[in-house]
Amino acid sequence: MSALASVQRARQNVLMTSLPGSHGVGQKRLNSSKWRWVPPEWNKDPNKELKKKLKDSQLKGGSSPSLQAVPVGDGQGSNRPKVPPRFHTLPPVQLKHPLFQSENRPDLHLAPFQPDLVKPISLNKALQFESGHRTLLTAYGVPRNILHEFRILSKPCSLVREVTLSTTKWLDGAATQPSSAKRAVITGQLGSGKSYLLLQAVEYARKKGYLVLYIPRSLRLVDSSSAYVYDPRTRTYLQPEFSAELLKRFRDVNLQAFEELLTSEDVIISGRRMIPKGTTLAELVRNGTRQEVDAPVVLSALVKELQLQSKYPVVLAIDDFQSLYSQSKYRDARFNTLKAYHLSLPRLLLEFASGRQKFQSGAVLGALTTANSEFRVPLELQEALGLTPDVPSGPYIRRKPELVEYAKGLQNIALPSQMSIAEAAALYELWGKEKVLNDAPTDQTFLRLYTESAGNPRDFVWKGVMGSFST
Amino acid sequence: MHILGVNMPDHKLVRHTLTYFFGIGKHTSARICARMHVHDKCKVKDLTSQQVTALTAFLNAPSSAPLPAHAPLAGVNYRPSAVGKPLNAISQPSRAPEDYKDPLKNLRIESDLKREIRENILHHRLIGSYIGRRHALQLPVRGQNTQSNMKTAKRLNRIERVLEPRKNKRF
């Protein structure tokens, strides 16, 4: 046999051995029934393992039956994790311990949060927010931190501070000035009460009869948690789901005004459907939210109508304000990151926040969130608000012109880093009435908690008052 | 829901269930979701019928899927046209369409990818390379220690790869 023929023969053997079901020359015949190359441990006999374990336990010297090794699992050799038994809650009749007697807490008897009560006489007093059907709290919701506290408190309430009085006084001017002249952002340290102050301002505005559009968690606009679709007309990405929800909530809170105001022109929505001129805004929202795809167009039309009317001042309140100036988590089809102003809803809010669009009377109020590390306050916004930048800010650092434009003219409502003794005492008394404190409230305990928290409201409540359980 | 024979549970995120396809990891899955405009928190039950159709068509033949169209984004001073009126003229993109190199163009999944892997190993064997010889002997191929990796190599390094994958694992 020539060398070439031997190589060819060898190659043929290789091919034959490598193909499934092949029987190579001089090799053991492969059993086609076992032609499934699986690891050896797949063919383990489960009973064999069980016997081995029992034998091992016997060899080690089993003593009392309580110490005898028992195989884990259902004895069938399976390695399924044990599922804990299902726990059933006790019926309320059997919950006799005082810890469960939440209904027996003394009623707080708080005054409602109303404009005529938000005066210097109510300083350092807790006022209760309205909760119920079609109220601000139930329609819009609240930020997560506030929600946790409201779940513990017997009634949703907040303390009237000096900054509350100054902010409400600032809001009083919104009735006579355009919104472009009343644009402010609440800033302060972590846990200093920014979201609470914004909530108080929004409740105050609503009780005064203003139209209120409140977005408590605007991070949800940019964190890729709702659907998005490209619109070639506006060259932005619409968010139909979020727009539809916002429209419904806006209508629920301001229903009376929406049933009075009428549209001034026809509104064309998808499928060549048209909502005629003279329709009430409530009907416009109802027609526009039948299908989510129509919601962005209807929202734009609604905002346009609110810009034309002058009967009701409009307050636009946005928590997590810095999310409007950041990169979103959305991506376009080519995997490029989208900025917040490439999305229709944040862009709409930015237009009003920058004063490029305005209501005839009203205000734009935002609150920063310093707790989120994914969406930090950008340099352009920090410089516009006069804050000390915590990022490199030299002359060689590029500022994005779009963000500079959108942050122009914003005022800063700065919260103090610590609350006063009187405010802290009022807070201590409020939580004391809720029976949160483990020990009896004393001046010593109060001063200790105030000092340990350095006057920070959140630390005072969560680490001080709530952390007062002795271990 | 089943797409191309792969079960995608309705309650799971689309971004995660796409990784159930052989040949799609989390990065490729993110790119596919962006291509179909599927947001990060979208669950399989939230997909629209158009998205499901587009996803199925793409996964069926990724190489023949059309390039994503240029979607111009509005600048700060852009004013859109009124609803129902003709769209504003789009200026030419700064980069020509053919300059865009689509990372998903050469995507192979499932049987195509398995075939390619088998062919690559067979090619090494046919040309008599070191890699081919190590595959044939079921020994480590990439310079690992045989003392510790021989058993793994015995299981994995064959001329003909495993035909049925282990549960929740690909090899």
PDB file of N, CA, C and O in Angstrom, chain A residues 11 14 18 35-37 39 41-42 223-228 230 232-235 237 268 330-335 338 342 347 351 356 402 405-406, chain B residues 30-31 34-35 37 39-41 68 71-81 83 87-90 100 125-126 155 158-160 162-164 166:
ATOM      1  N   ARG A  11      -7.640   8.562   6.936  1.00  0.00           N
ATOM      2  CA  ARG A  11      -8.625   9.657   6.965  1.00  0.00           C
ATOM      3  C   ARG A  11     -10.025   9.087   6.894  1.00  0.00           C
ATOM      4  O   ARG A  11     -10.937   9.539   7.571  1.00  0.00           O
ATOM      5  N   VAL A  14     -11.023   7.785  10.182  1.00  0.00           N
ATOM      6  CA  VAL A  14     -11.384   8.881  11.101  1.00  0.00           C
ATOM      7  C   VAL A  14     -12.800   9.346  10.813  1.00  0.00           C
ATOM      8  O   VAL A  14     -13.601   9.549  11.700  1.00  0.00           O
ATOM      9  N   SER A  18     -15.978   9.093  13.308  1.00  0.00           N
ATOM     10  CA  SER A  18     -16.545  10.323  13.855  1.00  0.00           C
ATOM     11  C   SER A  18     -18.018  10.480  13.530  1.00  0.00           C
ATOM     12  O   SER A  18     -18.714  11.261  14.151  1.00  0.00           O
ATOM     13  N   TRP A  35     -26.218   5.596  22.106  1.00  0.00           N
ATOM     14  CA  TRP A  35     -25.608   6.746  21.418  1.00  0.00           C
ATOM     15  C   TRP A  35     -26.211   8.043  21.929  1.00  0.00           C
ATOM     16  O   TRP A  35     -27.080   8.628  21.358  1.00  0.00           O
ATOM     17  N   ARG A  36     -25.759   8.366  23.112  1.00  0.00           N
ATOM     18  CA  ARG A  36     -26.147   9.646  23.679  1.00  0.00           C
ATOM     19  C   ARG A  36     -25.044   9.959  24.669  1.00  0.00           C
ATOM     20  O   ARG A  36     -25.004   9.449  25.762  1.00  0.00           O
ATOM     21  N   TRP A  37     -24.117  10.700  24.246  1.00  0.00           N
ATOM     22  CA  TRP A  37     -22.932  10.937  25.046  1.00  0.00           C
ATOM     23  C   TRP A  37     -23.256  11.848  26.196  1.00  0.00           C
ATOM     24  O   TRP A  37     -23.229  13.053  26.103  1.00  0.00           O
ATOM     25  N   PRO A  39     -22.696  12.531  30.467  1.00  0.00           N
ATOM     26  CA  PRO A  39     -21.708  12.281  31.510  1.00  0.00           C
ATOM     27  C   PRO A  39     -22.089  11.067  32.329  1.00  0.00           C
ATOM     28  O   PRO A  39     -23.269  10.710  32.424  1.00  0.00           O
ATOM     29  N   GLU A  41     -22.329  10.564  35.442  1.00  0.00           N
ATOM     30  CA  GLU A  41     -23.187  10.738  36.612  1.00  0.00           C
ATOM     31  C   GLU A  41     -24.666  10.798  36.254  1.00  0.00           C
ATOM     32  O   GLU A  41     -25.516  10.777  37.113  1.00  0.00           O
ATOM     33  N   TRP A  42     -24.985  10.895  34.931  1.00  0.00           N
ATOM     34  CA  TRP A  42     -26.393  10.874  34.564  1.00  0.00           C
ATOM     35  C   TRP A  42     -26.984   9.485  34.720  1.00  0.00           C
ATOM     36  O   TRP A  42     -28.196   9.324  34.815  1.00  0.00           O
ATOM     37  N   ASP A 223     -35.929  54.854  33.352  1.00  0.00           N
ATOM     38  CA  ASP A 223     -35.222  53.618  33.743  1.00  0.00           C
ATOM     39  C   ASP A 223     -35.662  52.412  32.921  1.00  0.00           C
ATOM     40  O   ASP A 223     -35.502  51.271  33.361  1.00  0.00           O
ATOM     41  N   SER A 224     -36.238  52.669  31.743  1.00  0.00           N
ATOM     42  CA  SER A 224     -36.605  51.594  30.826  1.00  0.00           C
ATOM     43  C   SER A 224     -37.578  50.606  31.463  1.00  0.00           C
ATOM     44  O   SER A 224     -37.425  49.382  31.347  1.00  0.00           O
ATOM     45  N   SER A 225     -38.581  51.158  32.153  1.00  0.00           N
ATOM     46  CA  SER A 225     -39.555  50.273  32.789  1.00  0.00           C
ATOM     47  C   SER A 225     -40.907  50.329  32.092  1.00  0.00           C
ATOM     48  O   SER A 225     -41.829  49.633  32.495  1.00  0.00           O
ATOM     49  N   SER A 226     -41.053  51.166  31.062  1.00  0.00           N
ATOM     50  CA  SER A 226     -42.324  51.190  30.336  1.00  0.00           C
ATOM     51  C   SER A 226     -42.016  51.184  28.836  1.00  0.00           C
ATOM     52  O   SER A 226     -40.907  51.500  28.409  1.00  0.00           O
ATOM     53  N   ALA A 227     -43.032  50.840  28.067  1.00  0.00           N
ATOM     54  CA  ALA A 227     -42.836  50.662  26.627  1.00  0.00           C
ATOM     55  C   ALA A 227     -42.467  51.985  25.949  1.00  0.00           C
ATOM     56  O   ALA A 227     -42.835  53.066  26.421  1.00  0.00           O
ATOM     57  N   TYR A 228     -41.749  51.887  24.844  1.00  0.00           N
ATOM     58  CA  TYR A 228     -41.362  53.086  24.104  1.00  0.00           C
ATOM     59  C   TYR A 228     -41.422  52.772  22.617  1.00  0.00           C
ATOM     60  O   TYR A 228     -41.181  51.643  22.193  1.00  0.00           O
ATOM     61  N   TYR A 230     -40.799  54.773  18.609  1.00  0.00           N
ATOM     62  CA  TYR A 230     -40.271  55.948  17.908  1.00  0.00           C
ATOM     63  C   TYR A 230     -41.396  56.643  17.141  1.00  0.00           C
ATOM     64  O   TYR A 230     -42.227  55.994  16.484  1.00  0.00           O
ATOM     65  N   PRO A 232     -41.777  59.403  14.169  1.00  0.00           N
ATOM     66  CA  PRO A 232     -41.015  60.210  13.202  1.00  0.00           C
ATOM     67  C   PRO A 232     -41.474  61.662  13.143  1.00  0.00           C
ATOM     68  O   PRO A 232     -40.710  62.517  12.717  1.00  0.00           O
ATOM     69  N   ARG A 233     -42.682  61.947  13.610  1.00  0.00           N
ATOM     70  CA  ARG A 233     -43.163  63.333  13.541  1.00  0.00           C
ATOM     71  C   ARG A 233     -42.419  64.208  14.559  1.00  0.00           C
ATOM     72  O   ARG A 233     -41.884  65.248  14.240  1.00  0.00           O
ATOM     73  N   THR A 234     -42.369  63.756  15.788  1.00  0.00           N
ATOM     74  CA  THR A 234     -41.692  64.545  16.830  1.00  0.00           C
ATOM     75  C   THR A 234     -40.216  64.195  16.952  1.00  0.00           C
ATOM     76  O   THR A 234     -39.473  64.872  17.666  1.00  0.00           O
ATOM     77  N   ARG A 235     -39.795  63.081  16.284  1.00  0.00           N
ATOM     78  CA  ARG A 235     -38.407  62.605  16.358  1.00  0.00           C
ATOM     79  C   ARG A 235     -37.996  62.309  17.796  1.00  0.00           C
ATOM     80  O   ARG A 235     -36.863  62.535  18.208  1.00  0.00           O
ATOM     81  N   TYR A 237     -39.026  59.479  21.263  1.00  0.00           N
ATOM     82  CA  TYR A 237     -39.601  58.188  21.590  1.00  0.00           C
ATOM     83  C   TYR A 237     -40.779  58.401  22.539  1.00  0.00           C
ATOM     84  O   TYR A 237     -40.614  58.972  23.616  1.00  0.00           O
ATOM     85  N   ILE A 268     -56.694  65.515  16.412  1.00  0.00           N
ATOM     86  CA  ILE A 268     -56.636  64.337  15.525  1.00  0.00           C
ATOM     87  C   ILE A 268     -55.778  63.291  16.220  1.00  0.00           C
ATOM     88  O   ILE A 268     -54.637  63.551  16.605  1.00  0.00           O
ATOM     89  N   TYR A 330     -32.879  53.639  28.175  1.00  0.00           N
ATOM     90  CA  TYR A 330     -33.408  53.180  26.899  1.00  0.00           C
ATOM     91  C   TYR A 330     -32.307  53.207  25.846  1.00  0.00           C
ATOM     92  O   TYR A 330     -31.376  54.006  25.924  1.00  0.00           O
ATOM     93  N   ARG A 331     -32.482  52.351  24.835  1.00  0.00           N
ATOM     94  CA  ARG A 331     -31.535  52.305  23.716  1.00  0.00           C
ATOM     95  C   ARG A 331     -32.340  52.373  22.428  1.00  0.00           C
ATOM     96  O   ARG A 331     -33.461  51.858  22.359  1.00  0.00           O
ATOM     97  N   ASP A 332     -31.726  52.954  21.408  1.00  0.00           N
ATOM     98  CA  ASP A 332     -32.404  52.940  20.121  1.00  0.00           C
ATOM     99  C   ASP A 332     -32.078  51.626  19.408  1.00  0.00           C
ATOM    100  O   ASP A 332     -31.411  50.750  19.953  1.00  0.00           O
ATOM    101  N   ALA A 333     -32.551  51.496  18.161  1.00  0.00           N
ATOM    102  CA  ALA A 333     -32.397  50.220  17.458  1.00  0.00           C
ATOM    103  C   ALA A 333     -30.936  49.885  17.183  1.00  0.00           C
ATOM    104  O   ALA A 333     -30.591  48.722  17.004  1.00  0.00           O
ATOM    105  N   ARG A 334     -30.082  50.901  17.158  1.00  0.00           N
ATOM    106  CA  ARG A 334     -28.658  50.673  16.918  1.00  0.00           C
ATOM    107  C   ARG A 334     -27.872  50.626  18.214  1.00  0.00           C
ATOM    108  O   ARG A 334     -26.657  50.744  18.217  1.00  0.00           O
ATOM    109  N   PHE A 335     -28.588  50.496  19.326  1.00  0.00           N
ATOM    110  CA  PHE A 335     -28.001  50.320  20.654  1.00  0.00           C
ATOM    111  C   PHE A 335     -27.296  51.563  21.154  1.00  0.00           C
ATOM    112  O   PHE A 335     -26.455  51.513  22.039  1.00  0.00           O
ATOM    113  N   LEU A 338     -30.151  56.609  24.725  1.00  0.00           N
ATOM    114  CA  LEU A 338     -31.021  57.762  24.526  1.00  0.00           C
ATOM    115  C   LEU A 338     -30.911  58.688  25.725  1.00  0.00           C
ATOM    116  O   LEU A 338     -30.887  58.239  26.869  1.00  0.00           O
ATOM    117  N   HIS A 342     -34.686  62.909  24.665  1.00  0.00           N
ATOM    118  CA  HIS A 342     -35.101  62.212  23.453  1.00  0.00           C
ATOM    119  C   HIS A 342     -36.399  61.440  23.685  1.00  0.00           C
ATOM    120  O   HIS A 342     -36.920  60.836  22.750  1.00  0.00           O
ATOM    121  N   ARG A 347     -39.151  65.248  27.820  1.00  0.00           N
ATOM    122  CA  ARG A 347     -38.908  66.443  27.018  1.00  0.00           C
ATOM    123  C   ARG A 347     -39.992  67.493  27.286  1.00  0.00           C
ATOM    124  O   ARG A 347     -39.703  68.686  27.396  1.00  0.00           O
ATOM    125  N   GLU A 351     -39.344  71.224  28.768  1.00  0.00           N
ATOM    126  CA  GLU A 351     -39.744  72.451  28.073  1.00  0.00           C
ATOM    127  C   GLU A 351     -40.348  73.444  29.063  1.00  0.00           C
ATOM    128  O   GLU A 351     -40.115  74.655  28.974  1.00  0.00           O
ATOM    129  N   ARG A 356     -39.152  77.431  28.231  1.00  0.00           N
ATOM    130  CA  ARG A 356     -39.341  77.559  26.787  1.00  0.00           C
ATOM    131  C   ARG A 356     -40.820  77.477  26.438  1.00  0.00           C
ATOM    132  O   ARG A 356     -41.272  78.007  25.433  1.00  0.00           O
ATOM    133  N   GLU A 402     -27.219  71.211  25.511  1.00  0.00           N
ATOM    134  CA  GLU A 402     -28.658  70.964  25.670  1.00  0.00           C
ATOM    135  C   GLU A 402     -29.059  71.074  27.134  1.00  0.00           C
ATOM    136  O   GLU A 402     -30.090  71.672  27.483  1.00  0.00           O
ATOM    137  N   GLU A 405     -29.052  74.638  28.384  1.00  0.00           N
ATOM    138  CA  GLU A 405     -30.234  75.347  27.901  1.00  0.00           C
ATOM    139  C   GLU A 405     -31.461  74.982  28.730  1.00  0.00           C
ATOM    140  O   GLU A 405     -32.259  75.840  29.115  1.00  0.00           O
ATOM    141  N   TYR A 406     -31.608  73.689  29.049  1.00  0.00           N
ATOM    142  CA  TYR A 406     -32.791  73.254  29.782  1.00  0.00           C
ATOM    143  C   TYR A 406     -32.727  73.613  31.264  1.00  0.00           C
ATOM    144  O   TYR A 406     -33.739  73.588  31.956  1.00  0.00           O
TER     145      TYR A 406
ATOM    146  N   ALA B  30     -29.533  41.878  24.968  1.00  0.00           N
ATOM    147  CA  ALA B  30     -29.808  43.313  25.131  1.00  0.00           C
ATOM    148  C   ALA B  30     -29.877  44.004  23.772  1.00  0.00           C
ATOM    149  O   ALA B  30     -30.713  44.888  23.552  1.00  0.00           O
ATOM    150  N   ARG B  31     -28.994  43.602  22.858  1.00  0.00           N
ATOM    151  CA  ARG B  31     -28.999  44.229  21.530  1.00  0.00           C
ATOM    152  C   ARG B  31     -30.276  43.872  20.763  1.00  0.00           C
ATOM    153  O   ARG B  31     -30.848  44.701  20.059  1.00  0.00           O
ATOM    154  N   ALA B  34     -33.101  45.916  22.108  1.00  0.00           N
ATOM    155  CA  ALA B  34     -33.044  47.301  21.626  1.00  0.00           C
ATOM    156  C   ALA B  34     -33.513  47.367  20.176  1.00  0.00           C
ATOM    157  O   ALA B  34     -34.213  48.306  19.778  1.00  0.00           O
ATOM    158  N   ARG B  35     -33.141  46.359  19.392  1.00  0.00           N
ATOM    159  CA  ARG B  35     -33.548  46.354  17.971  1.00  0.00           C
ATOM    160  C   ARG B  35     -35.058  46.282  17.838  1.00  0.00           C
ATOM    161  O   ARG B  35     -35.668  46.897  16.970  1.00  0.00           O
ATOM    162  N   HIS B  37     -37.139  47.331  20.118  1.00  0.00           N
ATOM    163  CA  HIS B  37     -37.745  48.340  21.001  1.00  0.00           C
ATOM    164  C   HIS B  37     -38.504  47.684  22.146  1.00  0.00           C
ATOM    165  O   HIS B  37     -39.643  48.032  22.459  1.00  0.00           O
ATOM    166  N   HIS B  39     -38.443  47.215  26.101  1.00  0.00           N
ATOM    167  CA  HIS B  39     -37.788  47.845  27.243  1.00  0.00           C
ATOM    168  C   HIS B  39     -37.312  46.774  28.228  1.00  0.00           C
ATOM    169  O   HIS B  39     -37.704  45.606  28.149  1.00  0.00           O
ATOM    170  N   ASP B  40     -36.462  47.189  29.162  1.00  0.00           N
ATOM    171  CA  ASP B  40     -35.767  46.233  30.030  1.00  0.00           C
ATOM    172  C   ASP B  40     -36.709  45.430  30.912  1.00  0.00           C
ATOM    173  O   ASP B  40     -36.463  44.279  31.206  1.00  0.00           O
ATOM    174  N   LYS B  41     -37.772  46.074  31.362  1.00  0.00           N
ATOM    175  CA  LYS B  41     -38.656  45.409  32.324  1.00  0.00           C
ATOM    176  C   LYS B  41     -39.838  44.718  31.632  1.00  0.00           C
ATOM    177  O   LYS B  41     -40.811  44.368  32.274  1.00  0.00           O
ATOM    178  N   PRO B  68     -31.423  48.250  10.941  1.00  0.00           N
ATOM    179  CA  PRO B  68     -32.347  49.217  11.551  1.00  0.00           C
ATOM    180  C   PRO B  68     -32.257  50.558  10.835  1.00  0.00           C
ATOM    181  O   PRO B  68     -31.171  51.027  10.515  1.00  0.00           O
ATOM    182  N   ALA B  71     -32.962  56.671  12.606  1.00  0.00           N
ATOM    183  CA  ALA B  71     -34.026  57.365  13.334  1.00  0.00           C
ATOM    184  C   ALA B  71     -33.465  58.667  13.873  1.00  0.00           C
ATOM    185  O   ALA B  71     -32.851  58.693  14.940  1.00  0.00           O
ATOM    186  N   PRO B  72     -33.669  59.775  13.159  1.00  0.00           N
ATOM    187  CA  PRO B  72     -33.111  61.048  13.642  1.00  0.00           C
ATOM    188  C   PRO B  72     -33.793  61.466  14.928  1.00  0.00           C
ATOM    189  O   PRO B  72     -34.994  61.258  15.121  1.00  0.00           O
ATOM    190  N   LEU B  73     -33.014  62.075  15.813  1.00  0.00           N
ATOM    191  CA  LEU B  73     -33.538  62.502  17.110  1.00  0.00           C
ATOM    192  C   LEU B  73     -33.623  64.020  17.152  1.00  0.00           C
ATOM    193  O   LEU B  73     -32.782  64.720  16.584  1.00  0.00           O
ATOM    194  N   ALA B  74     -34.632  64.506  17.852  1.00  0.00           N
ATOM    195  CA  ALA B  74     -34.885  65.945  17.881  1.00  0.00           C
ATOM    196  C   ALA B  74     -33.856  66.656  18.745  1.00  0.00           C
ATOM    197  O   ALA B  74     -33.534  66.198  19.840  1.00  0.00           O
ATOM    198  N   GLY B  75     -33.362  67.779  18.246  1.00  0.00           N
ATOM    199  CA  GLY B  75     -32.506  68.638  19.052  1.00  0.00           C
ATOM    200  C   GLY B  75     -33.356  69.527  19.936  1.00  0.00           C
ATOM    201  O   GLY B  75     -34.586  69.428  19.967  1.00  0.00           O
ATOM    202  N   VAL B  76     -32.690  70.435  20.621  1.00  0.00           N
ATOM    203  CA  VAL B  76     -33.396  71.286  21.576  1.00  0.00           C
ATOM    204  C   VAL B  76     -34.388  72.204  20.865  1.00  0.00           C
ATOM    205  O   VAL B  76     -35.498  72.436  21.337  1.00  0.00           O
ATOM    206  N   ASN B  77     -34.010  72.697  19.707  1.00  0.00           N
ATOM    207  CA  ASN B  77     -34.832  73.700  19.018  1.00  0.00           C
ATOM    208  C   ASN B  77     -35.722  73.103  17.946  1.00  0.00           C
ATOM    209  O   ASN B  77     -36.297  73.845  17.157  1.00  0.00           O
ATOM    210  N   TYR B  78     -35.852  71.803  17.917  1.00  0.00           N
ATOM    211  CA  TYR B  78     -36.663  71.179  16.865  1.00  0.00           C
ATOM    212  C   TYR B  78     -38.136  71.415  17.148  1.00  0.00           C
ATOM    213  O   TYR B  78     -38.613  71.237  18.269  1.00  0.00           O
ATOM    214  N   ARG B  79     -38.878  71.799  16.114  1.00  0.00           N
ATOM    215  CA  ARG B  79     -40.328  71.991  16.250  1.00  0.00           C
ATOM    216  C   ARG B  79     -41.008  71.003  15.328  1.00  0.00           C
ATOM    217  O   ARG B  79     -40.805  71.048  14.119  1.00  0.00           O
ATOM    218  N   PRO B  80     -41.810  70.090  15.866  1.00  0.00           N
ATOM    219  CA  PRO B  80     -42.415  69.074  15.000  1.00  0.00           C
ATOM    220  C   PRO B  80     -43.541  69.668  14.154  1.00  0.00           C
ATOM    221  O   PRO B  80     -44.124  70.697  14.503  1.00  0.00           O
ATOM    222  N   SER B  81     -43.852  68.967  13.089  1.00  0.00           N
ATOM    223  CA  SER B  81     -44.984  69.388  12.261  1.00  0.00           C
ATOM    224  C   SER B  81     -46.279  69.021  12.978  1.00  0.00           C
ATOM    225  O   SER B  81     -46.294  68.192  13.886  1.00  0.00           O
ATOM    226  N   VAL B  83     -50.027  67.456  13.682  1.00  0.00           N
ATOM    227  CA  VAL B  83     -50.558  66.113  13.458  1.00  0.00           C
ATOM    228  C   VAL B  83     -51.380  66.119  12.178  1.00  0.00           C
ATOM    229  O   VAL B  83     -52.206  66.995  11.943  1.00  0.00           O
ATOM    230  N   LEU B  87     -44.535  65.256   7.189  1.00  0.00           N
ATOM    231  CA  LEU B  87     -43.404  65.296   8.121  1.00  0.00           C
ATOM    232  C   LEU B  87     -42.352  66.275   7.623  1.00  0.00           C
ATOM    233  O   LEU B  87     -42.221  66.520   6.421  1.00  0.00           O
ATOM    234  N   ASN B  88     -41.581  66.781   8.586  1.00  0.00           N
ATOM    235  CA  ASN B  88     -40.455  67.650   8.204  1.00  0.00           C
ATOM    236  C   ASN B  88     -39.418  66.844   7.440  1.00  0.00           C
ATOM    237  O   ASN B  88     -39.232  65.649   7.680  1.00  0.00           O
ATOM    238  N   ALA B  89     -38.726  67.499   6.542  1.00  0.00           N
ATOM    239  CA  ALA B  89     -37.701  66.816   5.740  1.00  0.00           C
ATOM    240  C   ALA B  89     -36.558  66.382   6.642  1.00  0.00           C
ATOM    241  O   ALA B  89     -36.143  67.107   7.549  1.00  0.00           O
ATOM    242  N   ILE B  90     -36.062  65.165   6.374  1.00  0.00           N
ATOM    243  CA  ILE B  90     -34.965  64.623   7.180  1.00  0.00           C
ATOM    244  C   ILE B  90     -33.668  64.886   6.440  1.00  0.00           C
ATOM    245  O   ILE B  90     -33.529  64.505   5.275  1.00  0.00           O
ATOM    246  N   TYR B 100     -22.527  51.537   8.835  1.00  0.00           N
ATOM    247  CA  TYR B 100     -22.941  50.928  10.094  1.00  0.00           C
ATOM    248  C   TYR B 100     -22.697  49.434  10.038  1.00  0.00           C
ATOM    249  O   TYR B 100     -23.192  48.730   9.179  1.00  0.00           O
ATOM    250  N   ARG B 125      -9.570  18.254  12.819  1.00  0.00           N
ATOM    251  CA  ARG B 125      -9.197  16.836  12.757  1.00  0.00           C
ATOM    252  C   ARG B 125      -8.724  16.472  11.364  1.00  0.00           C
ATOM    253  O   ARG B 125      -7.758  15.731  11.188  1.00  0.00           O
ATOM    254  N   LEU B 126      -9.402  17.007  10.386  1.00  0.00           N
ATOM    255  CA  LEU B 126      -9.066  16.644   9.004  1.00  0.00           C
ATOM    256  C   LEU B 126      -7.691  17.168   8.604  1.00  0.00           C
ATOM    257  O   LEU B 126      -6.958  16.498   7.882  1.00  0.00           O
ATOM    258  N   ARG B 155     -15.342  14.248  28.869  1.00  0.00           N
ATOM    259  CA  ARG B 155     -16.781  14.428  28.669  1.00  0.00           C
ATOM    260  C   ARG B 155     -17.069  15.353  27.505  1.00  0.00           C
ATOM    261  O   ARG B 155     -18.017  15.133  26.740  1.00  0.00           O
ATOM    262  N   ARG B 158     -14.821  16.064  22.171  1.00  0.00           N
ATOM    263  CA  ARG B 158     -14.974  14.944  21.249  1.00  0.00           C
ATOM    264  C   ARG B 158     -15.080  15.508  19.854  1.00  0.00           C
ATOM    265  O   ARG B 158     -15.376  16.678  19.662  1.00  0.00           O
ATOM    266  N   ILE B 159     -14.886  14.617  18.902  1.00  0.00           N
ATOM    267  CA  ILE B 159     -15.056  15.062  17.520  1.00  0.00           C
ATOM    268  C   ILE B 159     -16.523  15.424  17.305  1.00  0.00           C
ATOM    269  O   ILE B 159     -16.852  16.402  16.650  1.00  0.00           O
ATOM    270  N   GLU B 160     -17.378  14.614  17.857  1.00  0.00           N
ATOM    271  CA  GLU B 160     -18.821  14.873  17.735  1.00  0.00           C
ATOM    272  C   GLU B 160     -19.325  15.359  19.083  1.00  0.00           C
ATOM    273  O   GLU B 160     -19.249  14.675  20.078  1.00  0.00           O
ATOM    274  N   VAL B 162     -21.853  16.766  22.164  1.00  0.00           N
ATOM    275  CA  VAL B 162     -23.061  16.203  22.776  1.00  0.00           C
ATOM    276  C   VAL B 162     -24.269  16.642  21.966  1.00  0.00           C
ATOM    277  O   VAL B 162     -24.418  17.802  21.626  1.00  0.00           O
ATOM    278  N   LEU B 163     -25.105  15.676  21.664  1.00  0.00           N
ATOM    279  CA  LEU B 163     -26.263  16.001  20.840  1.00  0.00           C
ATOM    280  C   LEU B 163     -27.415  16.562  21.651  1.00  0.00           C
ATOM    281  O   LEU B 163     -28.178  17.368  21.180  1.00  0.00           O
ATOM    282  N   GLU B 164     -27.536  16.071  22.887  1.00  0.00           N
ATOM    283  CA  GLU B 164     -28.607  16.584  23.741  1.00  0.00           C
ATOM    284  C   GLU B 164     -27.959  17.265  24.923  1.00  0.00           C
ATOM    285  O   GLU B 164     -27.188  16.659  25.638  1.00  0.00           O
ATOM    286  N   ARG B 166     -27.310  18.958  28.604  1.00  0.00           N
ATOM    287  CA  ARG B 166     -27.759  18.690  29.959  1.00  0.00           C
ATOM    288  C   ARG B 166     -28.797  19.731  30.357  1.00  0.00           C
ATOM    289  O   ARG B 166     -28.896  20.781  29.753  1.00  0.00           O
TER     290      ARG B 166
END
